[in-house]
Amino acid sequence: MIFDLNNLKPAEKQYYLQHVVAPRPICFASTIDKDGNVNLSPFSFFNMFSSNPPILIFSPARRVRDNTTKHTLQNVLEVPEVVINIVTYDMVQQVSLSSCEYPENVNEFIKAGFTEEPATLIKPPMVKESKVKMECKIVEVKPLGTEGGAGNLIICEVLRLHIDDSLLDENKKLDQRKINHVARLGGDWYCKVDESNLFHVPKPNTELGIGIDSLPESIRNSKILSGNNLGQLANVSTFPFIDPAFDDLHLKNIIQYFSVNPEEMEKELHWYAKKLLDEGKVTTAWQVLLSGI
Ligand SMILES: Cc1cc2nc3c(=O)[nH]c(=O)nc-3n(C[C@H](O)[C@H](O)[C@H](O)COP(=O)(O)O)c2cc1C
């Protein structure tokens, strides 16, 4: 099915885009109006777009329902400052509660049971319970339209970053497994990031991968190796050589058993290489595949 966005109703555009552009991190924005009233609301139209200068953007959109704007937008137009608190799994229900459309001047810190902690450079308070908070000044507010659903880009520069000591090791490095971010998807769906679903994709920064086009045809057209497997194999920076010292009992068995049937042998080698690749053993997988070429 192909959807032409011009033919969709505003609510449908929102529905499809929010489901497919996901997961989105959540900016928990603390702002203040010119009279000092504090506001706290979550926004998943949010990300980082530059590290130097350190720029984050989030977007309080015009409501699809009635085209009204959000207090957060009004506040940053009055006082161009925001604390962006990072949302983690242990706070997600309270964060959701804070997104209720309480009237202006209602402080969602109180409604959602969070504690105000004074920021050090700007007026809006930080969320004490959040393990990561960023004090930001607003660089620009860019409306993207005038109809319901139109976003308002709030472009912020991070002035100061607060990270809870529990997330840092002795070298002041972050442990990604400890943050436990949550992210928003479509409708009521969220996901959480924890040790069980995190994984590494090694990417050499200084050297180029040989590329899938450089893989031998028998590997490239394998019915057994997946796209991910080919990506792993093609990420080596030089085409591997057969290592005469490579000694592997399972490989020996495959070669011995299937030597009379080269087609079956190739299949077995690919299955074995696939298993190794799925375990992250790229060098070993290459040796297995080279023995069959
Ligand atoms: C997790 C989450 C993410 C949200 N993301 C957005 C968003 O990116 N943009 C938006 O306009 N509203 C978003 N909302 C809805 C706002 O939080 C909600 O409209 C809130 O009442 C706005 O508060 P305010 O009027 O006090 O600024 C989100 C709600 C939740 C629970």
GROMACS .gro file of C-alpha atoms and ligand atoms in nm:
model
  324
    1MET     CA    1   0.000   0.000   0.000
    2ILE     CA    2   0.125   0.347  -0.083
    3PHE     CA    3  -0.004   0.644   0.117
    4ASP     CA    4  -0.004   0.986  -0.039
    5LEU     CA    5   0.020   1.220   0.258
    6ASN     CA    6  -0.177   1.490   0.079
    7ASN     CA    7  -0.481   1.259   0.071
    8LEU     CA    8  -0.477   1.174   0.443
    9LYS     CA    9  -0.670   1.355   0.716
   10PRO     CA   10  -0.449   1.530   0.980
   11ALA     CA   11  -0.521   1.259   1.240
   12GLU     CA   12  -0.430   0.986   0.988
   13LYS     CA   13  -0.102   1.158   0.899
   14GLN     CA   14  -0.018   1.170   1.268
   15TYR     CA   15  -0.122   0.807   1.318
   16TYR     CA   16   0.091   0.659   1.041
   17LEU     CA   17   0.395   0.880   1.091
   18GLN     CA   18   0.406   0.825   1.469
   19HIS     CA   19   0.393   0.448   1.422
   20VAL     CA   20   0.665   0.433   1.159
   21VAL     CA   21   0.902   0.704   1.281
   22ALA     CA   22   0.972   0.523   1.606
   23PRO     CA   23   1.101   0.475   1.865
   24ARG     CA   24   1.147   0.839   1.961
   25PRO     CA   25   1.332   0.951   2.275
   26ILE     CA   26   1.131   1.162   2.516
   27CYS     CA   27   1.217   1.517   2.615
   28PHE     CA   28   1.061   1.601   2.950
   29ALA     CA   29   1.054   1.978   2.923
   30SER     CA   30   1.042   2.207   3.222
   31THR     CA   31   0.960   2.568   3.134
   32ILE     CA   32   0.841   2.880   3.312
   33ASP     CA   33   0.622   3.175   3.209
   34LYS     CA   34   0.702   3.541   3.267
   35ASP     CA   35   0.510   3.534   3.598
   36GLY     CA   36   0.714   3.241   3.727
   37ASN     CA   37   0.454   2.964   3.674
   38VAL     CA   38   0.629   2.633   3.611
   39ASN     CA   39   0.519   2.380   3.346
   40LEU     CA   40   0.637   2.025   3.284
   41SER     CA   41   0.541   1.821   2.973
   42PRO     CA   42   0.677   1.533   2.766
   43PHE     CA   43   0.757   1.561   2.394
   44SER     CA   44   0.872   1.276   2.176
   45PHE     CA   45   0.922   1.489   1.868
   46PHE     CA   46   1.272   1.531   2.002
   47ASN     CA   47   1.630   1.463   1.919
   48MET     CA   48   1.984   1.596   1.910
   49PHE     CA   49   2.096   1.761   1.588
   50SER     CA   50   2.440   1.896   1.663
   51SER     CA   51   2.704   1.839   1.928
   52ASN     CA   52   2.915   2.149   1.865
   53PRO     CA   53   2.722   2.370   1.914
   54PRO     CA   54   2.518   2.127   2.129
   55ILE     CA   55   2.171   2.159   1.978
   56LEU     CA   56   1.854   1.970   2.073
   57ILE     CA   57   1.517   2.023   1.904
   58PHE     CA   58   1.172   1.933   2.028
   59SER     CA   59   0.832   2.019   1.894
   60PRO     CA   60   0.511   2.105   2.078
   61ALA     CA   61   0.263   2.070   1.793
   62ARG     CA   62  -0.067   2.247   1.740
   63ARG     CA   63  -0.339   2.010   1.857
   64VAL     CA   64  -0.490   1.812   1.569
   65ARG     CA   65  -0.825   1.822   1.750
   66ASP     CA   66  -0.874   2.199   1.780
   67ASN     CA   67  -0.556   2.366   1.652
   68THR     CA   68  -0.471   2.511   1.995
   69THR     CA   69  -0.108   2.551   2.105
   70LYS     CA   70   0.063   2.412   2.413
   71HIS     CA   71   0.170   2.592   2.730
   72THR     CA   72   0.530   2.484   2.677
   73LEU     CA   73   0.537   2.677   2.349
   74GLN     CA   74   0.386   2.987   2.510
   75ASN     CA   75   0.635   2.965   2.797
   76VAL     CA   76   0.950   2.946   2.584
   77LEU     CA   77   0.826   3.243   2.383
   78GLU     CA   78   0.798   3.437   2.712
   79VAL     CA   79   1.111   3.297   2.886
   80PRO     CA   80   1.351   3.141   2.632
   81GLU     CA   81   1.487   2.870   2.860
   82VAL     CA   82   1.410   2.501   2.915
   83VAL     CA   83   1.540   2.210   3.119
   84ILE     CA   84   1.527   1.892   2.914
   85ASN     CA   85   1.505   1.598   3.151
   86ILE     CA   86   1.564   1.251   3.010
   87VAL     CA   87   1.285   0.999   3.068
   88THR     CA   88   1.371   0.657   3.204
   89TYR     CA   89   1.157   0.350   3.265
   90ASP     CA   90   1.110   0.410   3.637
   91MET     CA   91   0.930   0.742   3.569
   92VAL     CA   92   0.727   0.665   3.258
   93GLN     CA   93   0.384   0.640   3.422
   94GLN     CA   94   0.427   0.970   3.603
   95VAL     CA   95   0.558   1.129   3.282
   96SER     CA   96   0.246   1.014   3.100
   97LEU     CA   97   0.031   1.160   3.377
   98SER     CA   98   0.204   1.495   3.337
   99SER     CA   99   0.090   1.505   2.973
  100CYS     CA  100  -0.272   1.554   3.080
  101GLU     CA  101  -0.402   1.884   2.958
  102TYR     CA  102  -0.415   2.057   3.293
  103PRO     CA  103  -0.519   2.423   3.278
  104GLU     CA  104  -0.259   2.697   3.244
  105ASN     CA  105  -0.080   2.773   3.573
  106VAL     CA  106  -0.123   2.415   3.698
  107ASN     CA  107   0.222   2.286   3.787
  108GLU     CA  108   0.264   1.932   3.651
  109PHE     CA  109   0.552   1.873   3.894
  110ILE     CA  110   0.285   1.865   4.163
  111LYS     CA  111   0.020   1.683   3.959
  112ALA     CA  112   0.259   1.407   3.850
  113GLY     CA  113   0.451   1.386   4.179
  114PHE     CA  114   0.794   1.508   4.071
  115THR     CA  115   1.032   1.720   4.278
  116GLU     CA  116   1.158   2.059   4.163
  117GLU     CA  117   1.533   2.100   4.188
  118PRO     CA  118   1.671   2.448   4.112
  119ALA     CA  119   1.869   2.470   3.788
  120THR     CA  120   2.206   2.641   3.811
  121LEU     CA  121   2.199   2.874   3.509
  122ILE     CA  122   1.834   2.917   3.412
  123LYS     CA  123   1.499   2.978   3.578
  124PRO     CA  124   1.293   2.662   3.505
  125PRO     CA  125   1.354   2.390   3.764
  126MET     CA  126   1.500   2.049   3.690
  127VAL     CA  127   1.322   1.720   3.764
  128LYS     CA  128   1.511   1.582   4.063
  129GLU     CA  129   1.402   1.223   3.984
  130SER     CA  130   1.551   1.235   3.634
  131LYS     CA  131   1.904   1.096   3.611
  132VAL     CA  132   2.001   1.321   3.317
  133LYS     CA  133   1.901   1.686   3.281
  134MET     CA  134   2.014   1.952   3.041
  135GLU     CA  135   1.990   2.323   3.109
  136CYS     CA  136   1.923   2.490   2.774
  137LYS     CA  137   1.869   2.832   2.627
  138ILE     CA  138   1.629   2.867   2.334
  139VAL     CA  139   1.807   2.962   2.013
  140GLU     CA  140   1.504   2.980   1.785
  141VAL     CA  141   1.136   2.885   1.770
  142LYS     CA  142   1.030   2.789   1.421
  143PRO     CA  143   0.659   2.729   1.348
  144LEU     CA  144   0.611   2.470   1.073
  145GLY     CA  145   0.253   2.562   0.984
  146THR     CA  146  -0.071   2.708   1.106
  147GLU     CA  147  -0.306   2.406   1.085
  148GLY     CA  148  -0.377   2.143   1.354
  149GLY     CA  149  -0.083   1.904   1.373
  150ALA     CA  150   0.175   2.165   1.272
  151GLY     CA  151   0.489   2.140   1.478
  152ASN     CA  152   0.682   2.424   1.636
  153LEU     CA  153   1.052   2.350   1.638
  154ILE     CA  154   1.208   2.465   1.961
  155ILE     CA  155   1.578   2.479   1.889
  156CYS     CA  156   1.777   2.470   2.213
  157GLU     CA  157   2.142   2.499   2.300
  158VAL     CA  158   2.256   2.286   2.594
  159LEU     CA  159   2.448   2.496   2.844
  160ARG     CA  160   2.498   2.247   3.123
  161LEU     CA  161   2.454   1.869   3.145
  162HIS     CA  162   2.379   1.697   3.476
  163ILE     CA  163   2.442   1.322   3.490
  164ASP     CA  164   2.372   1.113   3.797
  165ASP     CA  165   2.692   0.959   3.936
  166SER     CA  166   2.529   0.615   3.931
  167LEU     CA  167   2.545   0.618   3.548
  168LEU     CA  168   2.917   0.696   3.531
  169ASP     CA  169   3.220   0.475   3.586
  170GLU     CA  170   3.548   0.579   3.747
  171ASN     CA  171   3.664   0.733   3.415
  172LYS     CA  172   3.347   0.945   3.388
  173LYS     CA  173   3.225   0.723   3.103
  174LEU     CA  174   2.856   0.642   3.070
  175ASP     CA  175   2.733   0.288   3.096
  176GLN     CA  176   2.461   0.268   2.829
  177ARG     CA  177   2.308  -0.034   3.000
  178LYS     CA  178   2.235   0.163   3.314
  179ILE     CA  179   2.037   0.455   3.173
  180ASN     CA  180   1.719   0.256   3.091
  181HIS     CA  181   1.570   0.504   2.846
  182VAL     CA  182   1.212   0.469   2.739
  183ALA     CA  183   1.092   0.581   2.399
  184ARG     CA  184   0.758   0.650   2.237
  185LEU     CA  185   0.619   0.473   1.931
  186GLY     CA  186   0.269   0.489   1.776
  187GLY     CA  187  -0.050   0.523   1.982
  188ASP     CA  188   0.004   0.404   2.340
  189TRP     CA  189   0.315   0.200   2.257
  190TYR     CA  190   0.643   0.258   2.438
  191CYS     CA  191   0.964   0.062   2.453
  192LYS     CA  192   1.234   0.040   2.712
  193VAL     CA  193   1.603   0.005   2.655
  194ASP     CA  194   1.783  -0.234   2.885
  195GLU     CA  195   2.059  -0.491   2.884
  196SER     CA  196   1.831  -0.755   2.730
  197ASN     CA  197   1.773  -0.561   2.407
  198LEU     CA  198   2.093  -0.362   2.365
  199PHE     CA  199   2.355  -0.485   2.119
  200HIS     CA  200   2.673  -0.361   1.955
  201VAL     CA  201   2.731  -0.305   1.585
  202PRO     CA  202   3.106  -0.260   1.545
  203LYS     CA  203   3.192   0.020   1.307
  204PRO     CA  204   3.555   0.098   1.230
  205ASN     CA  205   3.581   0.475   1.221
  206THR     CA  206   3.917   0.500   1.054
  207GLU     CA  207   3.898   0.220   0.797
  208LEU     CA  208   3.643   0.146   0.526
  209GLY     CA  209   3.457  -0.183   0.509
  210ILE     CA  210   3.524  -0.374   0.184
  211GLY     CA  211   3.153  -0.353   0.093
  212ILE     CA  212   2.900  -0.616  -0.007
  213ASP     CA  213   2.992  -0.571  -0.373
  214SER     CA  214   3.340  -0.709  -0.290
  215LEU     CA  215   3.209  -1.035  -0.142
  216PRO     CA  216   3.251  -1.348  -0.360
  217GLU     CA  217   2.936  -1.423  -0.557
  218SER     CA  218   2.869  -1.750  -0.372
  219ILE     CA  219   2.858  -1.559  -0.043
  220ARG     CA  220   2.671  -1.257  -0.179
  221ASN     CA  221   2.399  -1.476  -0.330
  222SER     CA  222   2.380  -1.718  -0.038
  223LYS     CA  223   2.029  -1.842   0.043
  224ILE     CA  224   2.143  -1.900   0.402
  225LEU     CA  225   2.337  -1.591   0.503
  226SER     CA  226   2.113  -1.294   0.589
  227GLY     CA  227   2.158  -0.928   0.498
  228ASN     CA  228   2.291  -0.869   0.850
  229ASN     CA  229   2.542  -1.154   0.803
  230LEU     CA  230   2.663  -1.006   0.473
  231GLY     CA  231   2.691  -0.666   0.641
  232GLN     CA  232   2.915  -0.820   0.908
  233LEU     CA  233   3.136  -0.994   0.652
  234ALA     CA  234   3.165  -0.684   0.435
  235ASN     CA  235   3.264  -0.465   0.730
  236VAL     CA  236   3.622  -0.602   0.734
  237SER     CA  237   3.868  -0.347   0.599
  238THR     CA  238   4.074  -0.590   0.386
  239PHE     CA  239   3.972  -0.910   0.215
  240PRO     CA  240   4.076  -1.190   0.455
  241PHE     CA  241   4.333  -1.457   0.365
  242ILE     CA  242   4.311  -1.824   0.455
  243ASP     CA  243   4.492  -1.864   0.785
  244PRO     CA  244   4.697  -2.188   0.766
  245ALA     CA  245   4.696  -2.206   1.145
  246PHE     CA  246   4.316  -2.204   1.162
  247ASP     CA  247   4.204  -2.527   1.320
  248ASP     CA  248   3.838  -2.604   1.378
  249LEU     CA  249   3.698  -2.950   1.442
  250HIS     CA  250   3.346  -2.876   1.318
  251LEU     CA  251   3.487  -2.732   0.994
  252LYS     CA  252   3.705  -3.041   0.948
  253ASN     CA  253   3.399  -3.264   0.995
  254ILE     CA  254   3.197  -3.070   0.737
  255ILE     CA  255   3.478  -3.092   0.481
  256GLN     CA  256   3.533  -3.462   0.543
  257TYR     CA  257   3.164  -3.557   0.543
  258PHE     CA  258   3.051  -3.351   0.245
  259SER     CA  259   3.362  -3.370   0.023
  260VAL     CA  260   3.174  -3.582  -0.233
  261ASN     CA  261   2.892  -3.327  -0.260
  262PRO     CA  262   3.025  -2.971  -0.307
  263GLU     CA  263   2.678  -2.817  -0.323
  264GLU     CA  264   2.577  -2.963   0.013
  265MET     CA  265   2.917  -2.871   0.155
  266GLU     CA  266   2.865  -2.505   0.061
  267LYS     CA  267   2.528  -2.508   0.234
  268GLU     CA  268   2.675  -2.660   0.551
  269LEU     CA  269   2.961  -2.410   0.552
  270HIS     CA  270   2.714  -2.123   0.514
  271TRP     CA  271   2.499  -2.257   0.801
  272TYR     CA  272   2.805  -2.285   1.020
  273ALA     CA  273   2.930  -1.938   0.920
  274LYS     CA  274   2.585  -1.798   0.991
  275LYS     CA  275   2.589  -1.945   1.342
  276LEU     CA  276   2.932  -1.794   1.405
  277LEU     CA  277   2.827  -1.454   1.269
  278ASP     CA  278   2.516  -1.453   1.487
  279GLU     CA  279   2.754  -1.505   1.780
  280GLY     CA  280   2.964  -1.210   1.657
  281LYS     CA  281   3.261  -1.429   1.549
  282VAL     CA  282   3.338  -1.260   1.218
  283THR     CA  283   3.701  -1.370   1.180
  284THR     CA  284   3.613  -1.735   1.239
  285ALA     CA  285   3.316  -1.714   1.002
  286TRP     CA  286   3.544  -1.578   0.730
  287GLN     CA  287   3.785  -1.870   0.775
  288VAL     CA  288   3.496  -2.116   0.744
  289LEU     CA  289   3.368  -1.949   0.427
  290LEU     CA  290   3.715  -1.920   0.270
  291SER     CA  291   3.765  -2.292   0.305
  292GLY     CA  292   3.472  -2.346   0.070
  293ILE     CA  293   3.564  -2.095  -0.200
  294LIG     C1  294   0.542   1.039   2.595
  294LIG     C2  295   0.468   1.155   2.535
  294LIG     C3  296   0.520   1.223   2.429
  294LIG     C4  297   0.455   1.333   2.373
  294LIG     N1  298   0.511   1.398   2.268
  294LIG     C5  299   0.453   1.509   2.218
  294LIG     C6  300   0.516   1.582   2.114
  294LIG     O1  301   0.625   1.548   2.067
  294LIG     N2  302   0.453   1.693   2.068
  294LIG     C7  303   0.335   1.735   2.120
  294LIG     O2  304   0.285   1.838   2.076
  294LIG     N3  305   0.276   1.668   2.221
  294LIG     C8  306   0.332   1.558   2.271
  294LIG     N4  307   0.272   1.491   2.375
  294LIG     C9  308   0.152   1.546   2.435
  294LIG    C10  309   0.187   1.660   2.530
  294LIG     O3  310   0.272   1.616   2.634
  294LIG    C11  311   0.058   1.714   2.591
  294LIG     O4  312  -0.017   1.777   2.490
  294LIG    C12  313   0.079   1.811   2.707
  294LIG     O5  314  -0.047   1.834   2.768
  294LIG    C13  315   0.133   1.944   2.664
  294LIG     O6  316   0.147   2.019   2.781
  294LIG     P1  317   0.154   2.176   2.786
  294LIG     O7  318   0.029   2.232   2.719
  294LIG     O8  319   0.154   2.200   2.933
  294LIG     O9  320   0.279   2.219   2.719
  294LIG    C14  321   0.332   1.376   2.428
  294LIG    C15  322   0.277   1.306   2.536
  294LIG    C16  323   0.342   1.197   2.588
  294LIG    C17  324   0.283   1.123   2.705
   0.00000   0.00000   0.00000
